[in-house]
């Protein structure tokens, strides 16, 4: 079956760095997405990786290893506004997104 | 502001009633989607449409129907609501249906079925 696994909740300190991991099993693979979702709001796009390696976008970076079925989202210089859920989603061979349940990130001062 | 508009934002509904959730986008995106989001679960695809005039079933289509008469509108209908359909419903669109496009989401419709 298809599956996306990510931790349910993580806590980090303002100004620090946090890494949110995601492992995936999909029927075929056409890329991996990360979305951010603040409580009570809609998900918003953060990143898309289809090739191995690190993609950097400001304070946020996303890494993909296709051979390991693994991705992570790295958040640097954490700010209180980064408190949100982070959703990992894999795109399968039919170009359908398989979503993880999300990782709730709590930032403490 | 361009984007996706969903209505209603919140609704309490008696079981057995018919309900239509509306979704309109002004980005001229070809593909549109309906997801439900439940606590502890990932977003689950209900129905999708890769282009106006076509629709397809997602992971959890039972009890729901959709139509795509034009590019902008993609309503979701619950013919006879049941309590298990209590959820937050998100409409989304993409300019690259069936491929790798980024999804743009509406603000969600919170539905409670009693």
mmCIF file with all atom_site columns, C-alpha atoms in Angstrom:
data_model
loop_
_atom_site.group_PDB
_atom_site.id
_atom_site.type_symbol
_atom_site.label_atom_id
_atom_site.label_alt_id
_atom_site.label_comp_id
_atom_site.label_asym_id
_atom_site.label_entity_id
_atom_site.label_seq_id
_atom_site.pdbx_PDB_ins_code
_atom_site.Cartn_x
_atom_site.Cartn_y
_atom_site.Cartn_z
_atom_site.occupancy
_atom_site.B_iso_or_equiv
_atom_site.pdbx_formal_charge
_atom_site.auth_seq_id
_atom_site.auth_comp_id
_atom_site.auth_asym_id
_atom_site.auth_atom_id
_atom_site.pdbx_PDB_model_num
ATOM 1   C CA . UNK A 1 1   ? 0.000   0.000  0.000   1.00 0.00 ? 1   UNK A CA 1
ATOM 2   C CA . UNK A 1 2   ? 0.930   3.621  -0.219  1.00 0.00 ? 2   UNK A CA 1
ATOM 3   C CA . UNK A 1 3   ? 2.002   5.401  2.919   1.00 0.00 ? 3   UNK A CA 1
ATOM 4   C CA . UNK A 1 4   ? 3.554   8.616  4.159   1.00 0.00 ? 4   UNK A CA 1
ATOM 5   C CA . UNK A 1 5   ? 5.057   8.676  7.670   1.00 0.00 ? 5   UNK A CA 1
ATOM 6   C CA . UNK A 1 6   ? 6.030   11.779 9.602   1.00 0.00 ? 6   UNK A CA 1
ATOM 7   C CA . UNK A 1 7   ? 6.219   12.563 13.322  1.00 0.00 ? 7   UNK A CA 1
ATOM 8   C CA . UNK A 1 8   ? 2.985   13.741 14.911  1.00 0.00 ? 8   UNK A CA 1
ATOM 9   C CA . UNK A 1 9   ? 4.463   16.605 16.886  1.00 0.00 ? 9   UNK A CA 1
ATOM 10  C CA . UNK A 1 10  ? 7.789   18.359 17.436  1.00 0.00 ? 10  UNK A CA 1
ATOM 11  C CA . UNK A 1 11  ? 8.889   21.172 19.734  1.00 0.00 ? 11  UNK A CA 1
ATOM 12  C CA . UNK A 1 12  ? 11.700  23.629 19.059  1.00 0.00 ? 12  UNK A CA 1
ATOM 13  C CA . UNK A 1 13  ? 13.031  26.909 20.406  1.00 0.00 ? 13  UNK A CA 1
ATOM 14  C CA . UNK A 1 14  ? 12.785  30.291 18.724  1.00 0.00 ? 14  UNK A CA 1
ATOM 15  C CA . UNK A 1 15  ? 15.972  31.032 16.777  1.00 0.00 ? 15  UNK A CA 1
ATOM 16  C CA . UNK A 1 16  ? 16.987  27.376 16.547  1.00 0.00 ? 16  UNK A CA 1
ATOM 17  C CA . UNK A 1 17  ? 16.964  24.870 13.664  1.00 0.00 ? 17  UNK A CA 1
ATOM 18  C CA . UNK A 1 18  ? 14.510  21.987 13.296  1.00 0.00 ? 18  UNK A CA 1
ATOM 19  C CA . UNK A 1 19  ? 14.376  19.085 10.869  1.00 0.00 ? 19  UNK A CA 1
ATOM 20  C CA . UNK A 1 20  ? 11.060  17.394 10.087  1.00 0.00 ? 20  UNK A CA 1
ATOM 21  C CA . UNK A 1 21  ? 11.461  13.955 8.546   1.00 0.00 ? 21  UNK A CA 1
ATOM 22  C CA . UNK A 1 22  ? 9.168   12.158 6.130   1.00 0.00 ? 22  UNK A CA 1
ATOM 23  C CA . UNK A 1 23  ? 9.391   8.648  4.747   1.00 0.00 ? 23  UNK A CA 1
ATOM 24  C CA . UNK A 1 24  ? 7.237   7.554  1.849   1.00 0.00 ? 24  UNK A CA 1
ATOM 25  C CA . UNK A 1 25  ? 6.071   4.459  0.052   1.00 0.00 ? 25  UNK A CA 1
ATOM 26  C CA . UNK A 1 26  ? 4.201   5.184  -3.149  1.00 0.00 ? 26  UNK A CA 1
ATOM 27  C CA . UNK A 1 27  ? 3.319   3.260  -6.298  1.00 0.00 ? 27  UNK A CA 1
ATOM 28  C CA . UNK A 1 28  ? 5.808   4.945  -8.555  1.00 0.00 ? 28  UNK A CA 1
ATOM 29  C CA . UNK A 1 29  ? 7.184   8.368  -7.695  1.00 0.00 ? 29  UNK A CA 1
ATOM 30  C CA . UNK A 1 30  ? 6.815   11.735 -9.349  1.00 0.00 ? 30  UNK A CA 1
ATOM 31  C CA . UNK A 1 31  ? 8.023   14.005 -6.612  1.00 0.00 ? 31  UNK A CA 1
ATOM 32  C CA . UNK A 1 32  ? 7.484   15.076 -3.044  1.00 0.00 ? 32  UNK A CA 1
ATOM 33  C CA . UNK A 1 33  ? 5.776   18.195 -1.710  1.00 0.00 ? 33  UNK A CA 1
ATOM 34  C CA . UNK A 1 34  ? 5.879   20.051 1.583   1.00 0.00 ? 34  UNK A CA 1
ATOM 35  C CA . UNK A 1 35  ? 3.014   22.306 2.653   1.00 0.00 ? 35  UNK A CA 1
ATOM 36  C CA . UNK A 1 36  ? 2.566   24.522 5.697   1.00 0.00 ? 36  UNK A CA 1
ATOM 37  C CA . UNK A 1 37  ? -0.787  24.760 7.449   1.00 0.00 ? 37  UNK A CA 1
ATOM 38  C CA . UNK A 1 38  ? -1.489  27.178 10.286  1.00 0.00 ? 38  UNK A CA 1
ATOM 39  C CA . UNK A 1 39  ? -4.270  26.170 12.650  1.00 0.00 ? 39  UNK A CA 1
ATOM 40  C CA . UNK A 1 40  ? -7.686  26.800 11.125  1.00 0.00 ? 40  UNK A CA 1
ATOM 41  C CA . UNK A 1 41  ? -6.229  27.846 7.795   1.00 0.00 ? 41  UNK A CA 1
ATOM 42  C CA . UNK A 1 42  ? -5.595  26.347 4.363   1.00 0.00 ? 42  UNK A CA 1
ATOM 43  C CA . UNK A 1 43  ? -2.376  24.533 3.462   1.00 0.00 ? 43  UNK A CA 1
ATOM 44  C CA . UNK A 1 44  ? 0.133   26.608 1.505   1.00 0.00 ? 44  UNK A CA 1
ATOM 45  C CA . UNK A 1 45  ? 2.903   25.315 -0.743  1.00 0.00 ? 45  UNK A CA 1
ATOM 46  C CA . UNK A 1 46  ? 6.480   25.304 0.559   1.00 0.00 ? 46  UNK A CA 1
ATOM 47  C CA . UNK A 1 47  ? 8.547   23.090 -1.720  1.00 0.00 ? 47  UNK A CA 1
ATOM 48  C CA . UNK A 1 48  ? 8.656   20.392 -4.387  1.00 0.00 ? 48  UNK A CA 1
ATOM 49  C CA . UNK A 1 49  ? 11.508  17.928 -4.896  1.00 0.00 ? 49  UNK A CA 1
ATOM 50  C CA . UNK A 1 50  ? 11.754  15.383 -7.681  1.00 0.00 ? 50  UNK A CA 1
ATOM 51  C CA . UNK A 1 51  ? 15.529  14.921 -7.880  1.00 0.00 ? 51  UNK A CA 1
ATOM 52  C CA . UNK A 1 52  ? 17.867  13.864 -5.079  1.00 0.00 ? 52  UNK A CA 1
ATOM 53  C CA . UNK A 1 53  ? 19.454  16.621 -3.092  1.00 0.00 ? 53  UNK A CA 1
ATOM 54  C CA . UNK A 1 54  ? 18.763  19.785 -1.189  1.00 0.00 ? 54  UNK A CA 1
ATOM 55  C CA . UNK A 1 55  ? 16.579  22.647 -2.380  1.00 0.00 ? 55  UNK A CA 1
ATOM 56  C CA . UNK A 1 56  ? 17.045  25.867 -0.434  1.00 0.00 ? 56  UNK A CA 1
ATOM 57  C CA . UNK A 1 57  ? 14.469  28.636 -0.278  1.00 0.00 ? 57  UNK A CA 1
ATOM 58  C CA . UNK A 1 58  ? 15.284  31.294 2.281   1.00 0.00 ? 58  UNK A CA 1
ATOM 59  C CA . UNK A 1 59  ? 15.012  29.913 5.822   1.00 0.00 ? 59  UNK A CA 1
ATOM 60  C CA . UNK A 1 60  ? 13.419  26.713 4.547   1.00 0.00 ? 60  UNK A CA 1
ATOM 61  C CA . UNK A 1 61  ? 15.190  23.849 2.782   1.00 0.00 ? 61  UNK A CA 1
ATOM 62  C CA . UNK A 1 62  ? 13.900  20.488 1.594   1.00 0.00 ? 62  UNK A CA 1
ATOM 63  C CA . UNK A 1 63  ? 15.921  17.358 0.954   1.00 0.00 ? 63  UNK A CA 1
ATOM 64  C CA . UNK A 1 64  ? 15.080  14.224 -1.007  1.00 0.00 ? 64  UNK A CA 1
ATOM 65  C CA . UNK A 1 65  ? 16.670  10.779 -1.237  1.00 0.00 ? 65  UNK A CA 1
ATOM 66  C CA . UNK A 1 66  ? 14.728  8.636  -3.704  1.00 0.00 ? 66  UNK A CA 1
ATOM 67  C CA . UNK A 1 67  ? 16.759  5.505  -2.978  1.00 0.00 ? 67  UNK A CA 1
ATOM 68  C CA . UNK A 1 68  ? 15.822  5.723  0.716   1.00 0.00 ? 68  UNK A CA 1
ATOM 69  C CA . UNK A 1 69  ? 12.251  6.947  0.225   1.00 0.00 ? 69  UNK A CA 1
ATOM 70  C CA . UNK A 1 70  ? 13.100  9.812  2.542   1.00 0.00 ? 70  UNK A CA 1
ATOM 71  C CA . UNK A 1 71  ? 12.710  13.552 2.697   1.00 0.00 ? 71  UNK A CA 1
ATOM 72  C CA . UNK A 1 72  ? 13.161  16.228 5.293   1.00 0.00 ? 72  UNK A CA 1
ATOM 73  C CA . UNK A 1 73  ? 12.174  19.847 5.727   1.00 0.00 ? 73  UNK A CA 1
ATOM 74  C CA . UNK A 1 74  ? 14.763  22.007 7.468   1.00 0.00 ? 74  UNK A CA 1
ATOM 75  C CA . UNK A 1 75  ? 13.677  25.245 9.099   1.00 0.00 ? 75  UNK A CA 1
ATOM 76  C CA . UNK A 1 76  ? 16.383  27.667 10.220  1.00 0.00 ? 76  UNK A CA 1
ATOM 77  C CA . UNK A 1 77  ? 16.243  30.713 12.503  1.00 0.00 ? 77  UNK A CA 1
ATOM 78  C CA . UNK A 1 78  ? 12.879  29.652 13.800  1.00 0.00 ? 78  UNK A CA 1
ATOM 79  C CA . UNK A 1 79  ? 10.291  32.331 14.411  1.00 0.00 ? 79  UNK A CA 1
ATOM 80  C CA . UNK A 1 80  ? 7.099   32.119 16.443  1.00 0.00 ? 80  UNK A CA 1
ATOM 81  C CA . UNK A 1 81  ? 5.089   32.407 13.217  1.00 0.00 ? 81  UNK A CA 1
ATOM 82  C CA . UNK A 1 82  ? 6.589   29.081 12.089  1.00 0.00 ? 82  UNK A CA 1
ATOM 83  C CA . UNK A 1 83  ? 4.325   27.340 14.604  1.00 0.00 ? 83  UNK A CA 1
ATOM 84  C CA . UNK A 1 84  ? 2.122   25.308 12.268  1.00 0.00 ? 84  UNK A CA 1
ATOM 85  C CA . UNK A 1 85  ? 1.571   21.846 10.873  1.00 0.00 ? 85  UNK A CA 1
ATOM 86  C CA . UNK A 1 86  ? 3.864   20.707 8.085   1.00 0.00 ? 86  UNK A CA 1
ATOM 87  C CA . UNK A 1 87  ? 2.381   18.289 5.578   1.00 0.00 ? 87  UNK A CA 1
ATOM 88  C CA . UNK A 1 88  ? 4.450   15.899 3.498   1.00 0.00 ? 88  UNK A CA 1
ATOM 89  C CA . UNK A 1 89  ? 2.865   14.528 0.302   1.00 0.00 ? 89  UNK A CA 1
ATOM 90  C CA . UNK A 1 90  ? 4.190   12.103 -2.310  1.00 0.00 ? 90  UNK A CA 1
ATOM 91  C CA . UNK A 1 91  ? 3.075   12.132 -5.936  1.00 0.00 ? 91  UNK A CA 1
ATOM 92  C CA . UNK A 1 92  ? 2.500   8.601  -7.216  1.00 0.00 ? 92  UNK A CA 1
ATOM 93  C CA . UNK A 1 93  ? 2.700   7.149  -10.720 1.00 0.00 ? 93  UNK A CA 1
ATOM 94  C CA . UNK A 1 94  ? -0.864  8.331  -11.459 1.00 0.00 ? 94  UNK A CA 1
ATOM 95  C CA . UNK A 1 95  ? 0.052   11.841 -10.349 1.00 0.00 ? 95  UNK A CA 1
ATOM 96  C CA . UNK A 1 96  ? -2.171  11.520 -7.302  1.00 0.00 ? 96  UNK A CA 1
ATOM 97  C CA . UNK A 1 97  ? -0.953  13.054 -4.058  1.00 0.00 ? 97  UNK A CA 1
ATOM 98  C CA . UNK A 1 98  ? -0.604  10.782 -1.031  1.00 0.00 ? 98  UNK A CA 1
ATOM 99  C CA . UNK A 1 99  ? -0.625  12.897 2.119   1.00 0.00 ? 99  UNK A CA 1
ATOM 100 C CA . UNK A 1 100 ? 0.924   12.354 5.507   1.00 0.00 ? 100 UNK A CA 1
ATOM 101 C CA . UNK A 1 101 ? -1.064  13.267 8.626   1.00 0.00 ? 101 UNK A CA 1
ATOM 102 C CA . UNK A 1 102 ? 1.169   16.265 9.234   1.00 0.00 ? 102 UNK A CA 1
ATOM 103 C CA . UNK A 1 103 ? 3.718   17.262 11.866  1.00 0.00 ? 103 UNK A CA 1
ATOM 104 C CA . UNK A 1 104 ? 2.596   19.871 14.370  1.00 0.00 ? 104 UNK A CA 1
ATOM 105 C CA . UNK A 1 105 ? 5.561   22.125 15.135  1.00 0.00 ? 105 UNK A CA 1
ATOM 106 C CA . UNK A 1 106 ? 5.444   24.028 18.413  1.00 0.00 ? 106 UNK A CA 1
ATOM 107 C CA . UNK A 1 107 ? 7.906   26.913 18.813  1.00 0.00 ? 107 UNK A CA 1
ATOM 108 C CA . UNK A 1 108 ? 8.782   28.023 22.336  1.00 0.00 ? 108 UNK A CA 1
ATOM 109 C CA . UNK A 1 109 ? 10.346  31.391 23.202  1.00 0.00 ? 109 UNK A CA 1
ATOM 110 C CA . UNK B 2 1   ? -7.745  39.040 -4.374  1.00 0.00 ? 1   UNK B CA 1
ATOM 111 C CA . UNK B 2 2   ? -7.318  36.144 -6.806  1.00 0.00 ? 2   UNK B CA 1
ATOM 112 C CA . UNK B 2 3   ? -7.701  32.649 -5.486  1.00 0.00 ? 3   UNK B CA 1
ATOM 113 C CA . UNK B 2 4   ? -10.275 30.093 -4.432  1.00 0.00 ? 4   UNK B CA 1
ATOM 114 C CA . UNK B 2 5   ? -13.479 30.912 -2.618  1.00 0.00 ? 5   UNK B CA 1
ATOM 115 C CA . UNK B 2 6   ? -15.408 28.302 -0.670  1.00 0.00 ? 6   UNK B CA 1
ATOM 116 C CA . UNK B 2 7   ? -18.876 28.628 0.822   1.00 0.00 ? 7   UNK B CA 1
ATOM 117 C CA . UNK B 2 8   ? -20.145 28.171 3.404   1.00 0.00 ? 8   UNK B CA 1
ATOM 118 C CA . UNK B 2 9   ? -17.197 28.482 5.799   1.00 0.00 ? 9   UNK B CA 1
ATOM 119 C CA . UNK B 2 10  ? -19.083 26.546 8.431   1.00 0.00 ? 10  UNK B CA 1
ATOM 120 C CA . UNK B 2 11  ? -22.347 24.595 8.533   1.00 0.00 ? 11  UNK B CA 1
ATOM 121 C CA . UNK B 2 12  ? -24.238 22.379 10.949  1.00 0.00 ? 12  UNK B CA 1
ATOM 122 C CA . UNK B 2 13  ? -26.463 19.915 9.158   1.00 0.00 ? 13  UNK B CA 1
ATOM 123 C CA . UNK B 2 14  ? -29.005 17.299 10.210  1.00 0.00 ? 14  UNK B CA 1
ATOM 124 C CA . UNK B 2 15  ? -28.318 13.750 9.051   1.00 0.00 ? 15  UNK B CA 1
ATOM 125 C CA . UNK B 2 16  ? -30.186 12.859 5.889   1.00 0.00 ? 16  UNK B CA 1
ATOM 126 C CA . UNK B 2 17  ? -30.171 16.395 4.508   1.00 0.00 ? 17  UNK B CA 1
ATOM 127 C CA . UNK B 2 18  ? -28.703 17.308 1.155   1.00 0.00 ? 18  UNK B CA 1
ATOM 128 C CA . UNK B 2 19  ? -25.827 19.797 1.147   1.00 0.00 ? 19  UNK B CA 1
ATOM 129 C CA . UNK B 2 20  ? -23.748 21.469 -1.565  1.00 0.00 ? 20  UNK B CA 1
ATOM 130 C CA . UNK B 2 21  ? -20.373 23.003 -0.804  1.00 0.00 ? 21  UNK B CA 1
ATOM 131 C CA . UNK B 2 22  ? -19.461 25.656 -3.334  1.00 0.00 ? 22  UNK B CA 1
ATOM 132 C CA . UNK B 2 23  ? -16.019 26.302 -4.757  1.00 0.00 ? 23  UNK B CA 1
ATOM 133 C CA . UNK B 2 24  ? -15.045 29.011 -7.239  1.00 0.00 ? 24  UNK B CA 1
ATOM 134 C CA . UNK B 2 25  ? -11.600 29.922 -8.547  1.00 0.00 ? 25  UNK B CA 1
ATOM 135 C CA . UNK B 2 26  ? -10.542 32.895 -10.629 1.00 0.00 ? 26  UNK B CA 1
ATOM 136 C CA . UNK B 2 27  ? -7.071  31.707 -11.635 1.00 0.00 ? 27  UNK B CA 1
ATOM 137 C CA . UNK B 2 28  ? -8.282  29.844 -14.755 1.00 0.00 ? 28  UNK B CA 1
ATOM 138 C CA . UNK B 2 29  ? -6.698  26.665 -13.464 1.00 0.00 ? 29  UNK B CA 1
ATOM 139 C CA . UNK B 2 30  ? -7.584  23.496 -15.340 1.00 0.00 ? 30  UNK B CA 1
ATOM 140 C CA . UNK B 2 31  ? -7.533  21.066 -12.434 1.00 0.00 ? 31  UNK B CA 1
ATOM 141 C CA . UNK B 2 32  ? -9.662  21.212 -9.299  1.00 0.00 ? 32  UNK B CA 1
ATOM 142 C CA . UNK B 2 33  ? -9.900  18.940 -6.288  1.00 0.00 ? 33  UNK B CA 1
ATOM 143 C CA . UNK B 2 34  ? -11.990 18.277 -3.204  1.00 0.00 ? 34  UNK B CA 1
ATOM 144 C CA . UNK B 2 35  ? -10.272 16.961 -0.064  1.00 0.00 ? 35  UNK B CA 1
ATOM 145 C CA . UNK B 2 36  ? -11.474 16.196 3.412   1.00 0.00 ? 36  UNK B CA 1
ATOM 146 C CA . UNK B 2 37  ? -9.228  16.660 6.432   1.00 0.00 ? 37  UNK B CA 1
ATOM 147 C CA . UNK B 2 38  ? -9.847  14.744 9.657   1.00 0.00 ? 38  UNK B CA 1
ATOM 148 C CA . UNK B 2 39  ? -7.828  14.884 12.863  1.00 0.00 ? 39  UNK B CA 1
ATOM 149 C CA . UNK B 2 40  ? -4.910  12.462 12.781  1.00 0.00 ? 40  UNK B CA 1
ATOM 150 C CA . UNK B 2 41  ? -5.330  11.664 9.117   1.00 0.00 ? 41  UNK B CA 1
ATOM 151 C CA . UNK B 2 42  ? -3.783  13.112 6.002   1.00 0.00 ? 42  UNK B CA 1
ATOM 152 C CA . UNK B 2 43  ? -5.812  14.984 3.448   1.00 0.00 ? 43  UNK B CA 1
ATOM 153 C CA . UNK B 2 44  ? -7.942  12.503 1.537   1.00 0.00 ? 44  UNK B CA 1
ATOM 154 C CA . UNK B 2 45  ? -9.039  13.122 -2.029  1.00 0.00 ? 45  UNK B CA 1
ATOM 155 C CA . UNK B 2 46  ? -12.781 12.857 -2.607  1.00 0.00 ? 46  UNK B CA 1
ATOM 156 C CA . UNK B 2 47  ? -13.167 13.823 -6.276  1.00 0.00 ? 47  UNK B CA 1
ATOM 157 C CA . UNK B 2 48  ? -11.118 15.676 -8.827  1.00 0.00 ? 48  UNK B CA 1
ATOM 158 C CA . UNK B 2 49  ? -11.453 17.271 -12.247 1.00 0.00 ? 49  UNK B CA 1
ATOM 159 C CA . UNK B 2 50  ? -8.511  17.644 -14.623 1.00 0.00 ? 50  UNK B CA 1
ATOM 160 C CA . UNK B 2 51  ? -10.432 19.951 -16.943 1.00 0.00 ? 51  UNK B CA 1
ATOM 161 C CA . UNK B 2 52  ? -13.913 21.385 -17.393 1.00 0.00 ? 52  UNK B CA 1
ATOM 162 C CA . UNK B 2 53  ? -16.415 18.701 -18.353 1.00 0.00 ? 53  UNK B CA 1
ATOM 163 C CA . UNK B 2 54  ? -14.514 15.802 -16.755 1.00 0.00 ? 54  UNK B CA 1
ATOM 164 C CA . UNK B 2 55  ? -14.468 14.434 -13.225 1.00 0.00 ? 55  UNK B CA 1
ATOM 165 C CA . UNK B 2 56  ? -12.881 11.497 -11.466 1.00 0.00 ? 56  UNK B CA 1
ATOM 166 C CA . UNK B 2 57  ? -13.139 9.616  -8.199  1.00 0.00 ? 57  UNK B CA 1
ATOM 167 C CA . UNK B 2 58  ? -10.526 9.955  -5.532  1.00 0.00 ? 58  UNK B CA 1
ATOM 168 C CA . UNK B 2 59  ? -9.735  7.866  -2.481  1.00 0.00 ? 59  UNK B CA 1
ATOM 169 C CA . UNK B 2 60  ? -13.041 8.416  -0.604  1.00 0.00 ? 60  UNK B CA 1
ATOM 170 C CA . UNK B 2 61  ? -15.790 9.229  -3.139  1.00 0.00 ? 61  UNK B CA 1
ATOM 171 C CA . UNK B 2 62  ? -18.750 7.362  -1.590  1.00 0.00 ? 62  UNK B CA 1
ATOM 172 C CA . UNK B 2 63  ? -21.603 9.635  -0.546  1.00 0.00 ? 63  UNK B CA 1
ATOM 173 C CA . UNK B 2 64  ? -20.283 12.578 -2.568  1.00 0.00 ? 64  UNK B CA 1
ATOM 174 C CA . UNK B 2 65  ? -20.784 13.849 -6.089  1.00 0.00 ? 65  UNK B CA 1
ATOM 175 C CA . UNK B 2 66  ? -19.267 16.674 -8.116  1.00 0.00 ? 66  UNK B CA 1
ATOM 176 C CA . UNK B 2 67  ? -19.799 18.480 -11.383 1.00 0.00 ? 67  UNK B CA 1
ATOM 177 C CA . UNK B 2 68  ? -17.549 20.680 -13.520 1.00 0.00 ? 68  UNK B CA 1
ATOM 178 C CA . UNK B 2 69  ? -19.739 22.622 -15.921 1.00 0.00 ? 69  UNK B CA 1
ATOM 179 C CA . UNK B 2 70  ? -17.112 25.341 -16.435 1.00 0.00 ? 70  UNK B CA 1
ATOM 180 C CA . UNK B 2 71  ? -13.515 26.134 -15.539 1.00 0.00 ? 71  UNK B CA 1
ATOM 181 C CA . UNK B 2 72  ? -14.265 28.243 -12.478 1.00 0.00 ? 72  UNK B CA 1
ATOM 182 C CA . UNK B 2 73  ? -16.800 26.245 -10.452 1.00 0.00 ? 73  UNK B CA 1
ATOM 183 C CA . UNK B 2 74  ? -16.510 22.840 -8.789  1.00 0.00 ? 74  UNK B CA 1
ATOM 184 C CA . UNK B 2 75  ? -19.363 22.169 -6.327  1.00 0.00 ? 75  UNK B CA 1
ATOM 185 C CA . UNK B 2 76  ? -19.375 19.160 -4.002  1.00 0.00 ? 76  UNK B CA 1
ATOM 186 C CA . UNK B 2 77  ? -22.735 17.626 -3.086  1.00 0.00 ? 77  UNK B CA 1
ATOM 187 C CA . UNK B 2 78  ? -23.594 15.347 -0.204  1.00 0.00 ? 78  UNK B CA 1
ATOM 188 C CA . UNK B 2 79  ? -26.833 13.706 -1.295  1.00 0.00 ? 79  UNK B CA 1
ATOM 189 C CA . UNK B 2 80  ? -27.845 12.478 2.164   1.00 0.00 ? 80  UNK B CA 1
ATOM 190 C CA . UNK B 2 81  ? -25.441 13.560 4.867   1.00 0.00 ? 81  UNK B CA 1
ATOM 191 C CA . UNK B 2 82  ? -24.248 11.132 7.563   1.00 0.00 ? 82  UNK B CA 1
ATOM 192 C CA . UNK B 2 83  ? -22.328 11.880 10.783  1.00 0.00 ? 83  UNK B CA 1
ATOM 193 C CA . UNK B 2 84  ? -19.131 10.302 9.383   1.00 0.00 ? 84  UNK B CA 1
ATOM 194 C CA . UNK B 2 85  ? -19.059 13.131 6.851   1.00 0.00 ? 85  UNK B CA 1
ATOM 195 C CA . UNK B 2 86  ? -18.335 15.584 9.649   1.00 0.00 ? 86  UNK B CA 1
ATOM 196 C CA . UNK B 2 87  ? -15.027 17.057 8.540   1.00 0.00 ? 87  UNK B CA 1
ATOM 197 C CA . UNK B 2 88  ? -13.218 20.074 7.154   1.00 0.00 ? 88  UNK B CA 1
ATOM 198 C CA . UNK B 2 89  ? -13.487 20.180 3.384   1.00 0.00 ? 89  UNK B CA 1
ATOM 199 C CA . UNK B 2 90  ? -10.881 21.878 1.236   1.00 0.00 ? 90  UNK B CA 1
ATOM 200 C CA . UNK B 2 91  ? -11.223 22.758 -2.408  1.00 0.00 ? 91  UNK B CA 1
ATOM 201 C CA . UNK B 2 92  ? -7.967  23.154 -4.346  1.00 0.00 ? 92  UNK B CA 1
ATOM 202 C CA . UNK B 2 93  ? -6.846  23.978 -7.849  1.00 0.00 ? 93  UNK B CA 1
ATOM 203 C CA . UNK B 2 94  ? -3.750  23.528 -9.973  1.00 0.00 ? 94  UNK B CA 1
ATOM 204 C CA . UNK B 2 95  ? -2.702  24.861 -13.342 1.00 0.00 ? 95  UNK B CA 1
ATOM 205 C CA . UNK B 2 96  ? -1.069  21.521 -14.148 1.00 0.00 ? 96  UNK B CA 1
ATOM 206 C CA . UNK B 2 97  ? -3.731  18.916 -13.656 1.00 0.00 ? 97  UNK B CA 1
ATOM 207 C CA . UNK B 2 98  ? -2.455  15.370 -13.684 1.00 0.00 ? 98  UNK B CA 1
ATOM 208 C CA . UNK B 2 99  ? 1.161   16.438 -13.389 1.00 0.00 ? 99  UNK B CA 1
ATOM 209 C CA . UNK B 2 100 ? 3.272   18.175 -10.819 1.00 0.00 ? 100 UNK B CA 1
ATOM 210 C CA . UNK B 2 101 ? 1.637   21.503 -10.234 1.00 0.00 ? 101 UNK B CA 1
ATOM 211 C CA . UNK B 2 102 ? 1.456   23.246 -6.918  1.00 0.00 ? 102 UNK B CA 1
ATOM 212 C CA . UNK B 2 103 ? -1.989  23.143 -5.295  1.00 0.00 ? 103 UNK B CA 1
ATOM 213 C CA . UNK B 2 104 ? -3.778  26.310 -4.239  1.00 0.00 ? 104 UNK B CA 1
ATOM 214 C CA . UNK B 2 105 ? -6.311  25.733 -1.466  1.00 0.00 ? 105 UNK B CA 1
ATOM 215 C CA . UNK B 2 106 ? -9.466  27.498 -0.424  1.00 0.00 ? 106 UNK B CA 1
ATOM 216 C CA . UNK B 2 107 ? -9.966  28.422 3.221   1.00 0.00 ? 107 UNK B CA 1
ATOM 217 C CA . UNK B 2 108 ? -12.043 25.342 3.938   1.00 0.00 ? 108 UNK B CA 1
ATOM 218 C CA . UNK B 2 109 ? -15.629 24.512 4.858   1.00 0.00 ? 109 UNK B CA 1
ATOM 219 C CA . UNK B 2 110 ? -16.197 23.045 8.298   1.00 0.00 ? 110 UNK B CA 1
ATOM 220 C CA . UNK B 2 111 ? -19.189 20.705 8.179   1.00 0.00 ? 111 UNK B CA 1
ATOM 221 C CA . UNK B 2 112 ? -20.838 19.098 11.193  1.00 0.00 ? 112 UNK B CA 1
ATOM 222 C CA . UNK B 2 113 ? -23.488 16.433 10.599  1.00 0.00 ? 113 UNK B CA 1
ATOM 223 C CA . UNK B 2 114 ? -25.674 15.632 13.596  1.00 0.00 ? 114 UNK B CA 1
#
